[in-house]
Each structure stands twice: as C-alpha cells, then as structure tokens.
PDB file of C-alpha atoms in Angstrom:
ATOM      1  CA  MET W   1     -15.889  -6.622 -28.799  1.00  0.00           C
ATOM      2  CA  PRO W   2     -15.796  -3.177 -27.126  1.00  0.00           C
ATOM      3  CA  LYS W   3     -13.156  -2.467 -24.556  1.00  0.00           C
ATOM      4  CA  PRO W   4     -14.342  -2.787 -20.923  1.00  0.00           C
ATOM      5  CA  THR W   5     -13.734   0.911 -20.319  1.00  0.00           C
ATOM      6  CA  LEU W   6     -16.197   1.743 -23.070  1.00  0.00           C
ATOM      7  CA  LEU W   7     -18.791  -0.523 -21.501  1.00  0.00           C
ATOM      8  CA  LEU W   8     -18.369   1.261 -18.167  1.00  0.00           C
ATOM      9  CA  LEU W   9     -18.487   4.727 -19.709  1.00  0.00           C
ATOM     10  CA  THR W  10     -21.586   4.065 -21.812  1.00  0.00           C
ATOM     11  CA  PRO W  11     -24.036   3.823 -18.843  1.00  0.00           C
ATOM     12  CA  LEU W  12     -22.390   6.862 -17.245  1.00  0.00           C
ATOM     13  CA  ILE W  13     -22.839   8.932 -20.406  1.00  0.00           C
ATOM     14  CA  ALA W  14     -26.440   7.723 -20.664  1.00  0.00           C
ATOM     15  CA  LEU W  15     -27.128   8.823 -17.076  1.00  0.00           C
ATOM     16  CA  LEU W  16     -25.537  12.211 -17.645  1.00  0.00           C
ATOM     17  CA  ALA W  17     -27.670  12.686 -20.746  1.00  0.00           C
ATOM     18  CA  CYS W  18     -30.884  12.058 -18.758  1.00  0.00           C
ATOM     19  CA  GLY W  19     -30.869  15.496 -17.170  1.00  0.00           C
ATOM     20  CA  ASP W  20     -33.764  17.904 -17.654  1.00  0.00           C
ATOM     21  CA  PRO W  21     -33.171  19.443 -21.111  1.00  0.00           C
ATOM     22  CA  GLY W  22     -35.410  22.372 -20.235  1.00  0.00           C
ATOM     23  CA  GLY W  23     -33.155  23.435 -17.353  1.00  0.00           C
ATOM     24  CA  GLY W  24     -36.048  23.147 -14.887  1.00  0.00           C
ATOM     25  CA  GLU W  25     -35.803  22.993 -11.121  1.00  0.00           C
ATOM     26  CA  GLU W  26     -36.258  19.206 -10.926  1.00  0.00           C
ATOM     27  CA  GLU W  27     -33.680  17.228  -8.915  1.00  0.00           C
ATOM     28  CA  ALA W  28     -30.865  15.863 -11.072  1.00  0.00           C
ATOM     29  CA  LEU W  29     -30.775  12.118 -11.686  1.00  0.00           C
ATOM     30  CA  VAL W  30     -27.025  12.022 -11.081  1.00  0.00           C
ATOM     31  CA  PRO W  31     -26.058  12.669  -7.436  1.00  0.00           C
ATOM     32  CA  THR W  32     -23.492  15.323  -6.686  1.00  0.00           C
ATOM     33  CA  TRP W  33     -20.524  14.203  -4.629  1.00  0.00           C
ATOM     34  CA  ALA W  34     -18.084  16.283  -2.651  1.00  0.00           C
ATOM     35  CA  LEU W  35     -14.642  15.360  -1.379  1.00  0.00           C
ATOM     36  CA  VAL W  36     -13.968  16.289   2.220  1.00  0.00           C
ATOM     37  CA  GLU W  37     -10.496  15.949   3.701  1.00  0.00           C
ATOM     38  CA  GLU W  38     -10.698  13.987   6.931  1.00  0.00           C
ATOM     39  CA  LEU W  39      -7.047  13.242   7.568  1.00  0.00           C
ATOM     40  CA  ARG W  40      -3.755  14.344   6.048  1.00  0.00           C
ATOM     41  CA  ILE W  41      -0.520  12.510   6.714  1.00  0.00           C
ATOM     42  CA  GLY W  42       2.901  13.447   5.460  1.00  0.00           C
ATOM     43  CA  SER W  43       3.861  16.827   4.035  1.00  0.00           C
ATOM     44  CA  LEU W  44       4.283  18.347   0.601  1.00  0.00           C
ATOM     45  CA  ASP W  45       6.672  20.970   1.976  1.00  0.00           C
ATOM     46  CA  ASP W  46       9.017  18.818   4.057  1.00  0.00           C
ATOM     47  CA  GLU W  47      10.930  16.192   2.038  1.00  0.00           C
ATOM     48  CA  ASP W  48      11.570  14.130   5.184  1.00  0.00           C
ATOM     49  CA  GLN W  49       7.809  13.910   5.765  1.00  0.00           C
ATOM     50  CA  ALA W  50       6.731  13.511   2.123  1.00  0.00           C
ATOM     51  CA  LEU W  51       5.041  10.217   1.291  1.00  0.00           C
ATOM     52  CA  THR W  52       6.046   8.645  -2.004  1.00  0.00           C
ATOM     53  CA  TRP W  53       4.889   5.712  -4.095  1.00  0.00           C
ATOM     54  CA  ILE W  54       2.134   4.415  -1.842  1.00  0.00           C
ATOM     55  CA  GLU W  55       0.391   1.286  -3.064  1.00  0.00           C
ATOM     56  CA  PRO W  56      -2.552  -0.574  -1.509  1.00  0.00           C
ATOM     57  CA  HIS W  57      -0.265  -3.357  -0.258  1.00  0.00           C
ATOM     58  CA  GLY W  58       1.967  -0.694   1.303  1.00  0.00           C
ATOM     59  CA  LEU W  59      -0.686   0.486   3.779  1.00  0.00           C
ATOM     60  CA  ALA W  60      -1.846  -1.181   6.958  1.00  0.00           C
ATOM     61  CA  VAL W  61      -3.848  -0.219  10.031  1.00  0.00           C
ATOM     62  CA  GLY W  62      -2.367  -1.665  13.176  1.00  0.00           C
ATOM     63  CA  PRO W  63      -4.209  -3.175  16.119  1.00  0.00           C
ATOM     64  CA  ASP W  64      -3.546   0.129  17.898  1.00  0.00           C
ATOM     65  CA  GLY W  65      -5.482   2.049  15.191  1.00  0.00           C
ATOM     66  CA  GLN W  66      -2.331   3.703  13.871  1.00  0.00           C
ATOM     67  CA  VAL W  67      -1.645   3.919  10.123  1.00  0.00           C
ATOM     68  CA  TYR W  68       1.492   2.150   8.829  1.00  0.00           C
ATOM     69  CA  VAL W  69       2.866   3.299   5.460  1.00  0.00           C
ATOM     70  CA  ALA W  70       5.646   1.520   3.524  1.00  0.00           C
ATOM     71  CA  GLN W  71       8.048   3.970   1.898  1.00  0.00           C
ATOM     72  CA  ARG W  72      10.115   2.451  -0.917  1.00  0.00           C
ATOM     73  CA  ARG W  73      12.252   5.536  -1.522  1.00  0.00           C
ATOM     74  CA  THR W  74      13.476   5.770   2.070  1.00  0.00           C
ATOM     75  CA  ALA W  75      13.271   2.008   2.813  1.00  0.00           C
ATOM     76  CA  GLU W  76      11.224   2.420   5.983  1.00  0.00           C
ATOM     77  CA  VAL W  77       7.766   2.020   7.450  1.00  0.00           C
ATOM     78  CA  ARG W  78       6.288   5.234   8.842  1.00  0.00           C
ATOM     79  CA  VAL W  79       3.684   5.081  11.584  1.00  0.00           C
ATOM     80  CA  TYR W  80       1.053   7.822  11.975  1.00  0.00           C
ATOM     81  CA  ASP W  81      -1.496   8.431  14.734  1.00  0.00           C
ATOM     82  CA  SER W  82      -5.206   9.095  14.199  1.00  0.00           C
ATOM     83  CA  ALA W  83      -4.523  12.839  13.845  1.00  0.00           C
ATOM     84  CA  GLY W  84      -1.972  12.243  11.048  1.00  0.00           C
ATOM     85  CA  GLY W  85       1.115  12.955  13.165  1.00  0.00           C
ATOM     86  CA  LEU W  86       4.284  10.924  12.667  1.00  0.00           C
ATOM     87  CA  VAL W  87       4.733   8.627  15.679  1.00  0.00           C
ATOM     88  CA  ARG W  88       7.810   6.598  14.701  1.00  0.00           C
ATOM     89  CA  VAL W  89       9.777   5.077  11.847  1.00  0.00           C
ATOM     90  CA  ILE W  90      10.441   1.340  11.586  1.00  0.00           C
ATOM     91  CA  GLY W  91      13.467   0.041   9.700  1.00  0.00           C
ATOM     92  CA  ARG W  92      16.026   1.760   7.500  1.00  0.00           C
ATOM     93  CA  ARG W  93      17.967   1.123   4.310  1.00  0.00           C
ATOM     94  CA  GLY W  94      20.293  -1.885   4.500  1.00  0.00           C
ATOM     95  CA  ARG W  95      20.416  -5.672   4.337  1.00  0.00           C
ATOM     96  CA  GLY W  96      20.712  -6.507   8.029  1.00  0.00           C
ATOM     97  CA  PRO W  97      18.005  -7.555  10.492  1.00  0.00           C
ATOM     98  CA  GLY W  98      15.219  -4.976  10.574  1.00  0.00           C
ATOM     99  CA  GLU W  99      16.572  -3.208   7.473  1.00  0.00           C
ATOM    100  CA  PHE W 100      15.117  -2.969   3.965  1.00  0.00           C
ATOM    101  CA  SER W 101      16.609  -2.787   0.503  1.00  0.00           C
ATOM    102  CA  HIS W 102      13.461  -3.136  -1.639  1.00  0.00           C
ATOM    103  CA  LEU W 103      10.345  -2.877   0.526  1.00  0.00           C
ATOM    104  CA  VAL W 104       7.173  -3.785  -1.413  1.00  0.00           C
ATOM    105  CA  ALA W 105       4.405  -4.735   1.026  1.00  0.00           C
ATOM    106  CA  ILE W 106       3.375  -4.581   4.675  1.00  0.00           C
ATOM    107  CA  GLY W 107       0.524  -5.992   6.709  1.00  0.00           C
ATOM    108  CA  PHE W 108      -0.478  -7.343  10.088  1.00  0.00           C
ATOM    109  CA  LEU W 109      -0.958 -10.870  11.333  1.00  0.00           C
ATOM    110  CA  GLY W 110      -2.540 -10.349  14.725  1.00  0.00           C
ATOM    111  CA  ASP W 111      -0.344  -7.814  16.505  1.00  0.00           C
ATOM    112  CA  THR W 112       2.744  -8.561  14.371  1.00  0.00           C
ATOM    113  CA  LEU W 113       3.736  -6.255  11.522  1.00  0.00           C
ATOM    114  CA  TYR W 114       5.265  -8.021   8.521  1.00  0.00           C
ATOM    115  CA  ALA W 115       7.298  -6.321   5.800  1.00  0.00           C
ATOM    116  CA  VAL W 116       8.030  -7.999   2.455  1.00  0.00           C
ATOM    117  CA  GLU W 117      11.109  -7.259   0.348  1.00  0.00           C
ATOM    118  CA  ARG W 118      11.563  -8.155  -3.293  1.00  0.00           C
ATOM    119  CA  THR W 119      15.362  -8.202  -3.328  1.00  0.00           C
ATOM    120  CA  PRO W 120      16.559 -10.029  -1.378  1.00  0.00           C
ATOM    121  CA  GLY W 121      13.401 -12.091  -1.109  1.00  0.00           C
ATOM    122  CA  ARG W 122      12.532 -12.031   2.564  1.00  0.00           C
ATOM    123  CA  VAL W 123       9.845 -11.274   5.118  1.00  0.00           C
ATOM    124  CA  SER W 124      10.683  -9.394   8.307  1.00  0.00           C
ATOM    125  CA  ARG W 125       8.441  -9.351  11.375  1.00  0.00           C
ATOM    126  CA  PHE W 126       8.162  -6.557  13.942  1.00  0.00           C
ATOM    127  CA  THR W 127       6.108  -5.729  16.989  1.00  0.00           C
ATOM    128  CA  ALA W 128       3.644  -2.877  16.423  1.00  0.00           C
ATOM    129  CA  ALA W 129       6.084  -0.728  18.430  1.00  0.00           C
ATOM    130  CA  GLY W 130       8.819  -1.448  15.854  1.00  0.00           C
ATOM    131  CA  GLU W 131      10.980  -4.058  17.609  1.00  0.00           C
ATOM    132  CA  HIS W 132      12.463  -6.495  15.066  1.00  0.00           C
ATOM    133  CA  LEU W 133      11.387 -10.076  15.809  1.00  0.00           C
ATOM    134  CA  SER W 134      12.681 -12.166  12.894  1.00  0.00           C
ATOM    135  CA  THR W 135      13.544 -12.279   9.201  1.00  0.00           C
ATOM    136  CA  THR W 136      12.790 -15.219   6.905  1.00  0.00           C
ATOM    137  CA  GLU W 137      14.236 -15.764   3.435  1.00  0.00           C
ATOM    138  CA  VAL W 138      11.658 -16.368   0.679  1.00  0.00           C
ATOM    139  CA  ALA W 139      12.491 -18.838  -2.108  1.00  0.00           C
ATOM    140  CA  TYR W 140      11.045 -17.779  -5.463  1.00  0.00           C
ATOM    141  CA  PRO W 141      10.612 -20.037  -8.458  1.00  0.00           C
ATOM    142  CA  PRO W 142      13.170 -19.291 -11.183  1.00  0.00           C
ATOM    143  CA  PRO W 143      12.178 -16.658 -13.759  1.00  0.00           C
ATOM    144  CA  THR W 144      11.073 -17.735 -17.223  1.00  0.00           C
ATOM    145  CA  PRO W 145      11.324 -15.794 -20.497  1.00  0.00           C
ATOM    146  CA  PHE W 146       7.687 -14.750 -19.984  1.00  0.00           C
ATOM    147  CA  HIS W 147       7.454 -14.171 -16.267  1.00  0.00           C
ATOM    148  CA  SER W 148       9.488 -12.990 -13.312  1.00  0.00           C
ATOM    149  CA  PRO W 149       8.036 -14.138  -9.974  1.00  0.00           C
ATOM    150  CA  THR W 150       6.855 -11.546  -7.487  1.00  0.00           C
ATOM    151  CA  PRO W 151       7.189 -11.574  -3.710  1.00  0.00           C
ATOM    152  CA  PRO W 152       4.136 -12.350  -1.591  1.00  0.00           C
ATOM    153  CA  LEU W 153       2.000  -9.242  -1.190  1.00  0.00           C
ATOM    154  CA  ARG W 154      -0.155 -10.639   1.622  1.00  0.00           C
ATOM    155  CA  LEU W 155       0.510 -13.312   4.206  1.00  0.00           C
ATOM    156  CA  PHE W 156      -1.910 -15.709   5.839  1.00  0.00           C
ATOM    157  CA  PRO W 157      -1.939 -16.587   9.564  1.00  0.00           C
ATOM    158  CA  ASP W 158      -0.153 -19.893   8.844  1.00  0.00           C
ATOM    159  CA  GLY W 159       2.782 -17.983   7.286  1.00  0.00           C
ATOM    160  CA  THR W 160       2.016 -18.820   3.653  1.00  0.00           C
ATOM    161  CA  GLY W 161       1.653 -16.023   1.126  1.00  0.00           C
ATOM    162  CA  VAL W 162       0.179 -15.157  -2.242  1.00  0.00           C
ATOM    163  CA  LEU W 163       2.598 -15.200  -5.188  1.00  0.00           C
ATOM    164  CA  SER W 164       1.867 -14.430  -8.815  1.00  0.00           C
ATOM    165  CA  PRO W 165       1.448 -17.527 -10.986  1.00  0.00           C
TER     166      PRO W 165
END
C-alpha cells in the first residue's frame, strides 16, 4: 500500500502537469497564492523578545483579543496586543504558585487562562490580566514499557482534560 504522503502528492503532481504545454495565454489551472504578513510578534534580533518552540497547544487568544504564547525556554506566558506589541508576561521559572518548570499547554476557559505543566503534573489558573488564581496537581497513570502518559493539552469547562491513551 502506498504511503499517505504519496497519495496526497499524486493529485498535486497531476494538477501541476495539466498546464498548457504550448505556453499559451490561458489561465493556469493551479491558483497562485501569495503570503502576506499581517502581524509579527516577537523579535529575531532581541533574545528577550524571541519566540521559541511554539506549538498549537501553546497559543491562545484571550477574551480581550490579545494573543497568549507559552514559552517553554523561559517558562512564561507572553501576552501580545493586536499590533504585536508585548503587553505583559505571566509566570516565571520555578515550582511555586504562578511559576512554571515545564510549561506545555495553555488555553482559556471563559475568562480564565489555564497553563499545563508536564513536570510536576499540574494546572495553574490565572486571570487574563495575569493574577494567579489556583494550582491543581494532576495525577497521571503510571508509565508502562510502551507508553509514558502526557499531561492534558486541553481542558473542558467541567475541569476534565484530554490525556493520551
């Protein structure tokens, strides 16, 4: 059985091959796309502003329309306004209330920001303004020779989360 990537590439190659072989003026069958920068956050030149290791579960848009970005390297959540400017930083490296040691995911439940840590397994809650509300320990099932459990990457309004099987 062919690999899925080959199945996806085959129709693309077929479409690309359907162009006008005579080089005429007819409109191409494959649309041309252009990337347009709409917003830039962070900085490539300033290490304190550089964004690193951003994953889909490390991004959230708050109820205020601001962009929240989990930063594993610096153990903090950075908050940016709609123009891409840094507004504030939530948390810092550590193991105390409102601190992170291994930040893996963030999200919002209503107007409450939650931040998930792998080690120690816990979920911290903050106001959108960054005030620490609470921290809850997360009990993981014991690891097996074939699997090490992951922390919840998303939480539901009732407080439950999604873990890997």
